mmCIF file of C-alpha atoms in Angstrom:
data_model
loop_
_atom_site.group_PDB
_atom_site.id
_atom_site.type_symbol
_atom_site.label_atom_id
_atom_site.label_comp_id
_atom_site.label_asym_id
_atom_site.label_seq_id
_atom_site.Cartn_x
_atom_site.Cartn_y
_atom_site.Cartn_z
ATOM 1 C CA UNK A 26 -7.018 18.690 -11.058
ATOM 2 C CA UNK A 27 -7.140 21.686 -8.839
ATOM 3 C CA UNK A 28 -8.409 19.792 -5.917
ATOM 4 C CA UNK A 29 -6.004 16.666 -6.518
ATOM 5 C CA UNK A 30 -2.885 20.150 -6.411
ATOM 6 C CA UNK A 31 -4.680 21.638 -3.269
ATOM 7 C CA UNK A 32 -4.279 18.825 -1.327
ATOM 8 C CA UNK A 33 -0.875 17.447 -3.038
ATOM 9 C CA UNK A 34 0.160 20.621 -1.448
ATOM 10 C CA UNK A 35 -1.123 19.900 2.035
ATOM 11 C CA UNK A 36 1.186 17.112 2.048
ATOM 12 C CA UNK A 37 4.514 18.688 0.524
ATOM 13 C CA UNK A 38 4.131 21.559 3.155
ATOM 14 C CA UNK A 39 3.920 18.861 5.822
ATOM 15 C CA UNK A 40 6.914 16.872 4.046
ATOM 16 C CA UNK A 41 4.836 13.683 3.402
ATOM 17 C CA UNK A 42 5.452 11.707 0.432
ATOM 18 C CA UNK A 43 2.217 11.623 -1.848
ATOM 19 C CA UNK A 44 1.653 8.564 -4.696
ATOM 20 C CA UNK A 45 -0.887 9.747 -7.137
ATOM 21 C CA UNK A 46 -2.398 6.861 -9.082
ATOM 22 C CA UNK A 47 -5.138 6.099 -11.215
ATOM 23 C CA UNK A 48 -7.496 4.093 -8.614
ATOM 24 C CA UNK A 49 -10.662 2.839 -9.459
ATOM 25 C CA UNK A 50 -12.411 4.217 -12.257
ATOM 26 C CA UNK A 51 -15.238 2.541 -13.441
ATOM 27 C CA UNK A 52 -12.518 -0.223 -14.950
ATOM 28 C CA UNK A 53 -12.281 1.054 -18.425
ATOM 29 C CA UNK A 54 -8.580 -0.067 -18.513
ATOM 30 C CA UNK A 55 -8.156 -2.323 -15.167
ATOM 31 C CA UNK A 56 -10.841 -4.448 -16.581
ATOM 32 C CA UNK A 57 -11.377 -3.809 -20.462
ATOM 33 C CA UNK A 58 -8.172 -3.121 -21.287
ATOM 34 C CA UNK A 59 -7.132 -7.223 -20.355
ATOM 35 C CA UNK A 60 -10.124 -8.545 -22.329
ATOM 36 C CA UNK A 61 -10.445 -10.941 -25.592
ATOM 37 C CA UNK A 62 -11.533 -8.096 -27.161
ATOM 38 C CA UNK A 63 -9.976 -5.084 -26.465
ATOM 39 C CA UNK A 64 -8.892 -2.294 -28.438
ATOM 40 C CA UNK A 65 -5.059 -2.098 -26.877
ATOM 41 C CA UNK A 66 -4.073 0.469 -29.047
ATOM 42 C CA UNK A 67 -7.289 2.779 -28.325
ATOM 43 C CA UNK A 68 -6.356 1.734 -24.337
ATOM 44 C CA UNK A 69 -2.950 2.682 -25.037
ATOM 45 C CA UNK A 70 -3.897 6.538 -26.617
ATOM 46 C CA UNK A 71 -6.227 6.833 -23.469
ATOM 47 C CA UNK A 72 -3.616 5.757 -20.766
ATOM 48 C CA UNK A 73 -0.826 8.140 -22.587
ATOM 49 C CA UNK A 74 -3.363 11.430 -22.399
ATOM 50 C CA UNK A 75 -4.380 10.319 -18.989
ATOM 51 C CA UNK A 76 -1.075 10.434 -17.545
ATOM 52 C CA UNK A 77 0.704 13.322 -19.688
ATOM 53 C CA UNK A 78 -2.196 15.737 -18.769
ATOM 54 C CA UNK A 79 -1.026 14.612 -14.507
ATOM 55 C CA UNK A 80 2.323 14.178 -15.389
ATOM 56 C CA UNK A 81 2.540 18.077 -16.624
ATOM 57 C CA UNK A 82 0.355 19.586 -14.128
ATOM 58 C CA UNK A 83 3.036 18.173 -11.512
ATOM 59 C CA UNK A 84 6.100 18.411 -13.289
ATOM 60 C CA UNK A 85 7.843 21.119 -11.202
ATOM 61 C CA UNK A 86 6.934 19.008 -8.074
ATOM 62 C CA UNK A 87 10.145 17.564 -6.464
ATOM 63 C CA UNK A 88 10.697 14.168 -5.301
ATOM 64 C CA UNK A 89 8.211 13.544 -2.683
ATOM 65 C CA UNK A 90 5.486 13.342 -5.316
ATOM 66 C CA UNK A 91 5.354 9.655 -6.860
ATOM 67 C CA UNK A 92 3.066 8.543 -9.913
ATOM 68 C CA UNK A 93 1.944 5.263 -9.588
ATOM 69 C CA UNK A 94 0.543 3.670 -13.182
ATOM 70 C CA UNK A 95 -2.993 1.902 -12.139
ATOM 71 C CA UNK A 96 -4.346 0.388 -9.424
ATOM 72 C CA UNK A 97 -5.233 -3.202 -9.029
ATOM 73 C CA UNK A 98 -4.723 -4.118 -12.603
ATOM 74 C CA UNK A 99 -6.762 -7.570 -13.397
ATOM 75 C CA UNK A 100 -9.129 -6.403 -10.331
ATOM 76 C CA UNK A 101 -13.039 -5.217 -10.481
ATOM 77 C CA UNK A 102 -15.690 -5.141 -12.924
ATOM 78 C CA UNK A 103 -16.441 -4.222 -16.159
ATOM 79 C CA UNK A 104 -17.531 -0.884 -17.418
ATOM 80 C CA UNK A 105 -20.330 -0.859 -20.015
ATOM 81 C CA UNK A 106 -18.001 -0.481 -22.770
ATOM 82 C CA UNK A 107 -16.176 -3.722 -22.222
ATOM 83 C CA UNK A 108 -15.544 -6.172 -24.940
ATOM 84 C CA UNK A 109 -15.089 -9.640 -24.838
ATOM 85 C CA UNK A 110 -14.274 -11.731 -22.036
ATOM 86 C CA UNK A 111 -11.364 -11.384 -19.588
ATOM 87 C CA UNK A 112 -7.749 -13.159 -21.362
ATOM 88 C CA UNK A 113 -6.959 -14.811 -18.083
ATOM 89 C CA UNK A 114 -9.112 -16.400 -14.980
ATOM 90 C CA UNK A 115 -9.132 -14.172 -12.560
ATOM 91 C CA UNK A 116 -9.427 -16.704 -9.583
ATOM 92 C CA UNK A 117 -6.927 -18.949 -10.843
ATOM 93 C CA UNK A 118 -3.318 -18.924 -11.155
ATOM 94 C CA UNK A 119 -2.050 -20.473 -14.179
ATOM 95 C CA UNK A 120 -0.628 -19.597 -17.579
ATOM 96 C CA UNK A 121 -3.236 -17.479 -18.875
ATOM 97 C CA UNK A 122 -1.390 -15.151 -16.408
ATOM 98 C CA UNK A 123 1.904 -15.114 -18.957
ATOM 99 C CA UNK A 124 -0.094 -13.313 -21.342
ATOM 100 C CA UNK A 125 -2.300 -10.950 -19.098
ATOM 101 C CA UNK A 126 1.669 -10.139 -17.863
ATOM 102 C CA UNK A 127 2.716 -9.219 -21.052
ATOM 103 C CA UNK A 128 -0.357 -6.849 -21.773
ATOM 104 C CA UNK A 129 0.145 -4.874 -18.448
ATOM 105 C CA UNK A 130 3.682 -4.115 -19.253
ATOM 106 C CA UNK A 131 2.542 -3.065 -22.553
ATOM 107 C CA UNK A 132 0.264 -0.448 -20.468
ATOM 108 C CA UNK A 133 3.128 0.331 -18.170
ATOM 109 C CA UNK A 134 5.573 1.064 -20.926
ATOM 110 C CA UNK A 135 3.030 3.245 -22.275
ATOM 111 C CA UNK A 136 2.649 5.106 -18.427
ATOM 112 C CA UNK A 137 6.865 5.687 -18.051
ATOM 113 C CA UNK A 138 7.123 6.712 -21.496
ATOM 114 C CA UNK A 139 4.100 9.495 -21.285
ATOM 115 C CA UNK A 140 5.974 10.722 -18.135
ATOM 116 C CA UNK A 141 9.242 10.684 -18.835
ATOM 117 C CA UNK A 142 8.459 12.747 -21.991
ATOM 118 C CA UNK A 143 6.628 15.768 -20.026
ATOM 119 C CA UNK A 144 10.807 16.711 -18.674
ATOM 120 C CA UNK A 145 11.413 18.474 -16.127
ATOM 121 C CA UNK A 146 11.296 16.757 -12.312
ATOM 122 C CA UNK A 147 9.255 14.037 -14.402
ATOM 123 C CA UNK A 148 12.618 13.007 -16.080
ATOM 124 C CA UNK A 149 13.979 11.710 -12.638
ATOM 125 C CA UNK A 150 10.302 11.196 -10.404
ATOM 126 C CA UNK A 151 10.060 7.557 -9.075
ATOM 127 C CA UNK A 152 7.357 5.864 -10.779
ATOM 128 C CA UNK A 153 5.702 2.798 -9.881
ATOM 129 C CA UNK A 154 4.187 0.073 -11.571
ATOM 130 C CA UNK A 155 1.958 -2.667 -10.418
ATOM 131 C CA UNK A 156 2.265 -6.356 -10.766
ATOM 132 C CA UNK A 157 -0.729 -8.688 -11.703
ATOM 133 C CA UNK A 158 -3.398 -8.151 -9.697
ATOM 134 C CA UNK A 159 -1.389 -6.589 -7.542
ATOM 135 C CA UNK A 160 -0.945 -10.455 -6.158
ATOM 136 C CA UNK A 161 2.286 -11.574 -3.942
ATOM 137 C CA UNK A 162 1.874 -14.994 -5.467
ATOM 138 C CA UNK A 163 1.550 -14.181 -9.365
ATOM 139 C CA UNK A 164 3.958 -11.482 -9.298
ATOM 140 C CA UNK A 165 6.791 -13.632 -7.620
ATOM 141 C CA UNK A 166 5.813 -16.281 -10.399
ATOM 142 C CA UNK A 167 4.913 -13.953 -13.206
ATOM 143 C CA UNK A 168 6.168 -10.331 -13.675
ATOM 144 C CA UNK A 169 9.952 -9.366 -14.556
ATOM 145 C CA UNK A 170 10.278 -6.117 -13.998
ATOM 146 C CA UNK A 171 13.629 -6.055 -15.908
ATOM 147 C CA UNK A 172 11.311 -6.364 -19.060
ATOM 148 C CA UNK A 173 10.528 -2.443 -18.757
ATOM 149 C CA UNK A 174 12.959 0.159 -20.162
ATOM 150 C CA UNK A 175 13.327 3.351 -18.487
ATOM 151 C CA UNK A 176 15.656 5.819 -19.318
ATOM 152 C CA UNK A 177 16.068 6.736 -16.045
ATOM 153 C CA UNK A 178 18.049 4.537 -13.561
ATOM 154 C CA UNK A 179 16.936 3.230 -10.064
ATOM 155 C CA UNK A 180 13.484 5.240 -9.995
ATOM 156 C CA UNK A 181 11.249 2.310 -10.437
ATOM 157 C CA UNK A 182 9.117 0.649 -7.874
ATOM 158 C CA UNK A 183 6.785 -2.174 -7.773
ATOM 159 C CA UNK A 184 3.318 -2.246 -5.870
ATOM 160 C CA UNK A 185 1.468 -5.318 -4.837
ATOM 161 C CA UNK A 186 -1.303 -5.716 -2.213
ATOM 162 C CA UNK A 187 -1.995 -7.461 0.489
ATOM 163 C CA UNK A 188 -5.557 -9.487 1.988
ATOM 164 C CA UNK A 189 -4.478 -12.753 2.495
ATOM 165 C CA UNK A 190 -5.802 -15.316 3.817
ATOM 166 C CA UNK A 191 -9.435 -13.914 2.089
ATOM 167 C CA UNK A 192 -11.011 -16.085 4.611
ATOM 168 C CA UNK A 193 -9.771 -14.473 7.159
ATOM 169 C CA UNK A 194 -9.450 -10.770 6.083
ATOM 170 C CA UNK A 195 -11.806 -10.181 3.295
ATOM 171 C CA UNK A 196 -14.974 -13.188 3.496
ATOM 172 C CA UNK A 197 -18.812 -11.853 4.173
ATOM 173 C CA UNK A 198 -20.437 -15.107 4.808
ATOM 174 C CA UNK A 199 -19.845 -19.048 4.741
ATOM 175 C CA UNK A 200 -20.070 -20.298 0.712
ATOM 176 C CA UNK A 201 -20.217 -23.978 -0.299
ATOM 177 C CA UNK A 202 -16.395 -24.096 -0.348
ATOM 178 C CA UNK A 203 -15.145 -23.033 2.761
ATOM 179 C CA UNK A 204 -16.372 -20.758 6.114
ATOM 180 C CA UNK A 205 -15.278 -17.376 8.116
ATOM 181 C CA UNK A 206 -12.521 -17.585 9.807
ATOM 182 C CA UNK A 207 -12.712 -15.591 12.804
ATOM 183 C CA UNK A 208 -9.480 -16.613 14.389
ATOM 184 C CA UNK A 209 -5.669 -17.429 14.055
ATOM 185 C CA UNK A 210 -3.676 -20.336 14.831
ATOM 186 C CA UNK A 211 -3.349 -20.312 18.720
ATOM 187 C CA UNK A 212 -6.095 -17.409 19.470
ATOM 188 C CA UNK A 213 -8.869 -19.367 19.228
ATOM 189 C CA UNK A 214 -11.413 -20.199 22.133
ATOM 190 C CA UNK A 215 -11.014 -23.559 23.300
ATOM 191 C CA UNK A 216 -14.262 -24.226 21.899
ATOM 192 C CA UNK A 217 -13.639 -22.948 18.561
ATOM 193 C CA UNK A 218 -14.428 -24.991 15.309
ATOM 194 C CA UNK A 219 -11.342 -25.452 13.214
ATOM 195 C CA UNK A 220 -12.953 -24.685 10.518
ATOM 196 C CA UNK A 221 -13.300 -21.426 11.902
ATOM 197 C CA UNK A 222 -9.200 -21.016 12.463
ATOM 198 C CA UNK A 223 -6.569 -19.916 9.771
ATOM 199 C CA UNK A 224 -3.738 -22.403 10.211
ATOM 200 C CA UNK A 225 -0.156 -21.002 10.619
ATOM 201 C CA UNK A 226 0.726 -22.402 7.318
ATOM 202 C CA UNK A 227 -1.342 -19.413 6.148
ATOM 203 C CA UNK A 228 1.255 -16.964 8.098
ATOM 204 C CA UNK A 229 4.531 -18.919 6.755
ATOM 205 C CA UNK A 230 3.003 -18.858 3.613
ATOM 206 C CA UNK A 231 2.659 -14.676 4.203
ATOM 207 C CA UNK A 232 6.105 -14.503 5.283
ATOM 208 C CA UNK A 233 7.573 -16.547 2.900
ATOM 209 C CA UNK A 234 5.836 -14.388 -0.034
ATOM 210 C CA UNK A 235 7.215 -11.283 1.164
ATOM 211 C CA UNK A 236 10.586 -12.567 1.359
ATOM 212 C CA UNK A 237 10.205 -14.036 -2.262
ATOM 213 C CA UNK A 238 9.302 -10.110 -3.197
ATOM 214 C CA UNK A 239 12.587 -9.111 -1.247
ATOM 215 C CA UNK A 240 14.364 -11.866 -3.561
ATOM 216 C CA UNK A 241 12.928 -10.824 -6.598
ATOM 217 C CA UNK A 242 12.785 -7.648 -6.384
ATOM 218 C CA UNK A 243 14.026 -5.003 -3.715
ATOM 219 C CA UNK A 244 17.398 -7.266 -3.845
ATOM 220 C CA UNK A 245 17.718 -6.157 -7.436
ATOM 221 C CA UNK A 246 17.647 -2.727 -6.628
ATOM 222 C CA UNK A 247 13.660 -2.240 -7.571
ATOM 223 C CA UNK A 248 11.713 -1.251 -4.013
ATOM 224 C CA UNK A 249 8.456 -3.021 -3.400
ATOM 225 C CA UNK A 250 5.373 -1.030 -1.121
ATOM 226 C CA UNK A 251 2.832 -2.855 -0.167
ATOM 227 C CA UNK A 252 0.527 0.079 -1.448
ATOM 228 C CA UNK A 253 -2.826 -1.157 0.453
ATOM 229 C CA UNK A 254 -2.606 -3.812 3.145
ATOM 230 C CA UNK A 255 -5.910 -5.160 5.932
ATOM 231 C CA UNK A 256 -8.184 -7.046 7.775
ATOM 232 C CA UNK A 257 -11.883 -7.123 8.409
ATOM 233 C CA UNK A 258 -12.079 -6.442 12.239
ATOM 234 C CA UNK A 259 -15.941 -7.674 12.504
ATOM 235 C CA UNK A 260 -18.100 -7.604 15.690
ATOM 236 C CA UNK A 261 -19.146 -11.195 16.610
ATOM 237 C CA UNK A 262 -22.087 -12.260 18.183
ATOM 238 C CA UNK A 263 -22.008 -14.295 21.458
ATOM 239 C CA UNK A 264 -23.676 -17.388 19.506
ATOM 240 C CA UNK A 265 -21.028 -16.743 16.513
ATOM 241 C CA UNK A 266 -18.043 -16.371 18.257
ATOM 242 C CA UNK A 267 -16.221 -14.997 20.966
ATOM 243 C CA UNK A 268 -14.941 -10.859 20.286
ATOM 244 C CA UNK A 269 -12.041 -10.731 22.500
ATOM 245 C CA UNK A 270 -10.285 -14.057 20.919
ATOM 246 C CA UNK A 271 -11.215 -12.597 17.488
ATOM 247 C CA UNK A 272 -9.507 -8.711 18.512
ATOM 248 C CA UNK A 273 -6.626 -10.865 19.541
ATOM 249 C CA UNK A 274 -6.226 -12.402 16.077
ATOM 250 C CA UNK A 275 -6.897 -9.069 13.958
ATOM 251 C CA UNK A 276 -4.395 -7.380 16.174
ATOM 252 C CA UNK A 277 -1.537 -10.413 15.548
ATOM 253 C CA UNK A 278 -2.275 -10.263 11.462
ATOM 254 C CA UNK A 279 -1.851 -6.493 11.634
ATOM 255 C CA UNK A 280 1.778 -7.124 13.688
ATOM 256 C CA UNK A 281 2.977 -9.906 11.778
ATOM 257 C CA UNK A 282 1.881 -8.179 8.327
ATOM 258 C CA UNK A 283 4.122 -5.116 9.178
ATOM 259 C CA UNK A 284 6.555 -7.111 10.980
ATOM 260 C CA UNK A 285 7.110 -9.174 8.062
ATOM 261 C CA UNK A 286 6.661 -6.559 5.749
ATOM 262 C CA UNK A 287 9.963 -4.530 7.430
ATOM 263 C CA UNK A 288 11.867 -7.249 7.585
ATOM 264 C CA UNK A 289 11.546 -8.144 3.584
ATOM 265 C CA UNK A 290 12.467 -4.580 3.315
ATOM 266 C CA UNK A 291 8.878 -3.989 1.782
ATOM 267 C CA UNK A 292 7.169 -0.218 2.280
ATOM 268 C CA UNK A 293 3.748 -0.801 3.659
ATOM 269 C CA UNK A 294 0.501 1.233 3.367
ATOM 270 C CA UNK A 295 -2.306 0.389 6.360
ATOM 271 C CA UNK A 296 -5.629 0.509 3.898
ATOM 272 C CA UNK A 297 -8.138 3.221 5.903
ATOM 273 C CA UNK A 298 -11.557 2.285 4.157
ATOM 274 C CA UNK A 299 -12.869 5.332 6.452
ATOM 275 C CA UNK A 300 -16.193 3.770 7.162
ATOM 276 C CA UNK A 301 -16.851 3.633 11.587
ATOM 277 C CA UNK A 302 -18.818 0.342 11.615
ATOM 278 C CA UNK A 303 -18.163 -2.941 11.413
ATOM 279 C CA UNK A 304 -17.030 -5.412 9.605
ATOM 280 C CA UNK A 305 -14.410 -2.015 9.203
ATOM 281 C CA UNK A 306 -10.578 -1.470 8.236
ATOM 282 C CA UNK A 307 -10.631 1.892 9.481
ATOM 283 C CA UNK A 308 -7.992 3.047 12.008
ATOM 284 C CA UNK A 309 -9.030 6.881 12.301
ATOM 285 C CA UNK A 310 -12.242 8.541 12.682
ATOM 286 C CA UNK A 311 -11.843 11.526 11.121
ATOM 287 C CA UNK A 312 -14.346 13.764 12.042
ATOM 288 C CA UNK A 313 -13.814 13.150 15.782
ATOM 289 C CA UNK A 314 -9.731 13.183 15.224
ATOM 290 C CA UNK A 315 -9.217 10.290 17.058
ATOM 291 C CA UNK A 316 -8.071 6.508 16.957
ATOM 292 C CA UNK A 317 -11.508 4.414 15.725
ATOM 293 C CA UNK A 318 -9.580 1.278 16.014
ATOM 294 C CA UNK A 319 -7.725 0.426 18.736
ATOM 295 C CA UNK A 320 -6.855 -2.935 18.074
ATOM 296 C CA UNK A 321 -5.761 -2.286 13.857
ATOM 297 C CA UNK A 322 -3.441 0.574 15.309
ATOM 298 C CA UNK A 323 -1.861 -0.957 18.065
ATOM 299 C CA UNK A 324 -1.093 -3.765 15.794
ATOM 300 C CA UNK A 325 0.561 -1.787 13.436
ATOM 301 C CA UNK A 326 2.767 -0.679 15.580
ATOM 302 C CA UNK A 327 3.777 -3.555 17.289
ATOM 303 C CA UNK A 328 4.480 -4.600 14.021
ATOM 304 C CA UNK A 329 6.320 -1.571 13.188
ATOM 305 C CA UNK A 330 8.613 -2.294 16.340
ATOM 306 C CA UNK A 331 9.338 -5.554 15.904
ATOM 307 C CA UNK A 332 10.761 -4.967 12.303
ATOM 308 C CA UNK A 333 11.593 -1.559 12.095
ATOM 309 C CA UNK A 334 15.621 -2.855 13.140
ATOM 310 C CA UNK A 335 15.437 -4.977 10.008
ATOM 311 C CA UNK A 336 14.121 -2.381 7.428
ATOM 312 C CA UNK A 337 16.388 0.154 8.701
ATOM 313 C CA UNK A 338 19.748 -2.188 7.877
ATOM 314 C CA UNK A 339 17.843 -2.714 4.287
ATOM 315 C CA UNK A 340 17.103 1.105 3.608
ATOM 316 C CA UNK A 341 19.931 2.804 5.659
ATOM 317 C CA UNK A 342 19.828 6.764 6.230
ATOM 318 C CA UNK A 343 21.274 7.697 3.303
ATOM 319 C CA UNK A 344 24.305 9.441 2.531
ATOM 320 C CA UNK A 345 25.232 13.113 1.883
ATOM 321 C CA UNK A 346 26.124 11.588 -1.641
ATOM 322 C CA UNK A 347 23.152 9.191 -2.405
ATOM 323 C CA UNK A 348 21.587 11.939 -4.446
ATOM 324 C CA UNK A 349 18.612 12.318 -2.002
ATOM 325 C CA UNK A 350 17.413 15.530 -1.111
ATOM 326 C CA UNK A 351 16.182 16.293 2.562
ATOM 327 C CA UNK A 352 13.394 19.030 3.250
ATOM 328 C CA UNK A 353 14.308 20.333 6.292
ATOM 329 C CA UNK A 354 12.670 23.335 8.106
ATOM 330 C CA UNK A 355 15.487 25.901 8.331
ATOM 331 C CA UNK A 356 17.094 25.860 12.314
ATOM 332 C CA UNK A 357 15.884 28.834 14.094
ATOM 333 C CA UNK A 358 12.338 28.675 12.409
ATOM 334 C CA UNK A 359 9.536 27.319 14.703
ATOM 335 C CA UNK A 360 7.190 24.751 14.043
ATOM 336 C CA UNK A 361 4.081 22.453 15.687
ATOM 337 C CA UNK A 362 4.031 19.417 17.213
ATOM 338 C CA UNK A 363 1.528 17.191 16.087
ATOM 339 C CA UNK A 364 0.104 13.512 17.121
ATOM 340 C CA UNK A 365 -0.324 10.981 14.791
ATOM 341 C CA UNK A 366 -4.220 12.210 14.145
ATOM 342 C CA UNK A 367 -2.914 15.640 12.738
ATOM 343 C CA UNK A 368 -4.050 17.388 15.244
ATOM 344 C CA UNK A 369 -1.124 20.053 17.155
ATOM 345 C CA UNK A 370 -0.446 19.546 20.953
ATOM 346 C CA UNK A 371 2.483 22.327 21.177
ATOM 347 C CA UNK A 372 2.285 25.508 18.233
ATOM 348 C CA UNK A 373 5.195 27.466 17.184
ATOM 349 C CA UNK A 374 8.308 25.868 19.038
ATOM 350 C CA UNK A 375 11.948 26.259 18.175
ATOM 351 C CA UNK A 376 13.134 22.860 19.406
ATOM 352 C CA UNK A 377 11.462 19.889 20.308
ATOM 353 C CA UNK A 378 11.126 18.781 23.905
ATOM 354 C CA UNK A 379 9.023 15.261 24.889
ATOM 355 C CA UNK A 380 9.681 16.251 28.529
ATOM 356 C CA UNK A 381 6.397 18.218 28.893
ATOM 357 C CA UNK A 382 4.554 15.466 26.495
ATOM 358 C CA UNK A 383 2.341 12.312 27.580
ATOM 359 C CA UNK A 384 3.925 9.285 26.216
ATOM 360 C CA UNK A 385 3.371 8.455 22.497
ATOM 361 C CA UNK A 386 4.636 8.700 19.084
ATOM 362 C CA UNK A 387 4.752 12.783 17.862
ATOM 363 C CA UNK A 388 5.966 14.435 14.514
ATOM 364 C CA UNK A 389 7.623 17.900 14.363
ATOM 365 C CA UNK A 390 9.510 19.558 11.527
ATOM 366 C CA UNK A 391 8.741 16.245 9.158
ATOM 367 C CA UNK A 392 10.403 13.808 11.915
ATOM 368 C CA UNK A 393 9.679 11.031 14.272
ATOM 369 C CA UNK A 394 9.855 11.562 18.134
ATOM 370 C CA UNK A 395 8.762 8.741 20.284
ATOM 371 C CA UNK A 396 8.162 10.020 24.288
ATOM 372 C CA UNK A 397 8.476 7.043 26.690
#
């Protein structure tokens, strides 16, 4: 816990929001805790210790600190102490899913509850709880948040994830159902299999998901992030394919993700797997402190300026009355300028000036500035 607090406080000093969750861990609840034979009330004890022991330690944390419940609930493997078989298919969507629903908010209930009851900034901290599988699809279809009680009022987000098409952003190697594909809809080569090319039913279907989650959700007054969102960029072989049409279709998936993601007023989270080769989601090498992808980042932020207008008219800068607090850096103090790899170009500066600064995209004193 001291380590998880040390760097917790890297990120408050900065002013950077931080979720805390319970990620993968061997999938003693994620996994056994939604099987035929699981002890729900043992699962129950276990989650409630789990998250009043965190929820104590960072109790006199302000607002920028967010708990998030699990992870990927439905998601992984089994840990050796798992009973029974899982209660729903987890490749299928159908009405096993209504009861697998009901169990996870069952856990969640459980997660609020042991927070809420630690007091202090704990009685107000946003929390957020996942939907099943963390799936667009099934939670659209499947989970009403409106079914949890929380005593306190509009501090509850939902988290779902997003690799879709798999074919596209997640596959290893052809199977007897279906191949790769290494390309969109209009990127291909001219010589391209289609078989090898997501249709752009698969991006209508992407957009229209996210809206549905804008619908169901952030319309009701319950935020959605998109807490881990990518794409396999992979390094073709002349005989398999041909690399610049298939850098051309990461980068558009990577746009239109974000792009889409803004506009449903949706908070989005670029997944970093931190791993330099290929097939690879990773946008920054971090022991050279520089961009590793080109392509994923440049993406992004296309994405990020085609539907940053839209999420801005959703989440407007709040008020002086909307009960959210601002950290700012006291005027007069100095602070550095840093690029978007954490590293500083300009130390100790009163006021921020882009005039002496190469174009690109800078923080300073927990904002934005864009030089042009």
């Amino acid at each position: 816990m001291a380590r998880v607090k040390e760097v917790v406080d890297y990120c408050v000093k900065a002013n950077l929001y931080v979720v805390l969750n319970d990620h993968w861990d061997g999938g003693w609840i994620e996994h056994d805790g939604f099987t035929t034979g699981a002890d729900v009330a043992l699962k129950k004890e276990q989650l409630r210790k789990l998250w009043t022991n965190i929820a104590t330690a960072f109790r006199d944390y302000d607002q920028r600190v967010i708990f998030a419940g699990m992870n990927e609930p439905g998601v992984g493997g089994a840990s050796p102490e798992a009973s029974g078989s899982l209660m729903f298919d987890q490749y299928a969507d159908n009405d096993k899913l209504i009861g697998f629903v009901a169990r996870l908010q069952e856990y969640e209930q459980v997660f609020i509850d042991a927070v809420r009851a630690t007091g202090g900034n704990n009685l107000r901290r946003v929390l957020v709880v996942q939907g099943p599988n963390t799936n667009i699809a099934q939670s659209n279809k499947y989970y009403d948040v409106t079914k949890l009680s929380d005593p306190a009022t509009e501090r509850l987000m939902v988290e779902i994830h997003h690799y879709d098409p798999y074919q596209f952003c997640g596959m290893a190697e052809d199977a007897s159902w279906g191949k790769v594909w290494y390309y969109w809809y209009g990127l291909a080569p001219a010589r391209a299999s289609s078989d090898r090319v997501a249709s752009d039913a698969q991006r209508l279907s992407i957009q229209s998901g996210m809206m549905s989650l804008k619908t169901n959700y952030v319309d009701k007054g319950y935020p959605v992030i998109v807490g881990e969102y990518g794409c396999n960029h992979r390094a073709l072989a002349s005989t398999v394919g041909t690399q610049a049409n298939h850098d051309a279709s990461v980068k558009y998936w990577y746009r239109f993700s974000t792009q889409y993601a803004y506009e449903a007023g949706l908070i989005p989270f670029v997944w970093d797997t931190n791993n330099l080769g290929r097939p690879g989601m990773t946008v920054f090498d971090r022991g050279a402190l520089k961009v590793n992808d080109a392509t994923i980042y440049d993406g992004i932020f296309a994405g990020d300026q085609a539907g940053r207008m839209a999420f801005e008219k959703i989440y407007p800068e709040p008020s002086a009355t909307s009960g959210v607090i601002f950290q700012e850096t006291p005027s007069g103090i100095t602070g550095n300028i840093y690029d978007l790899c954490g590293r500083v170009v300009k130390g100790a500066v009163q006021h921020f000036d882009g005039a002496s600064l190469k174009k690109g995209i800078y923080v300073y004193k927990g904002k934005k500035y864009v030089v042009k």
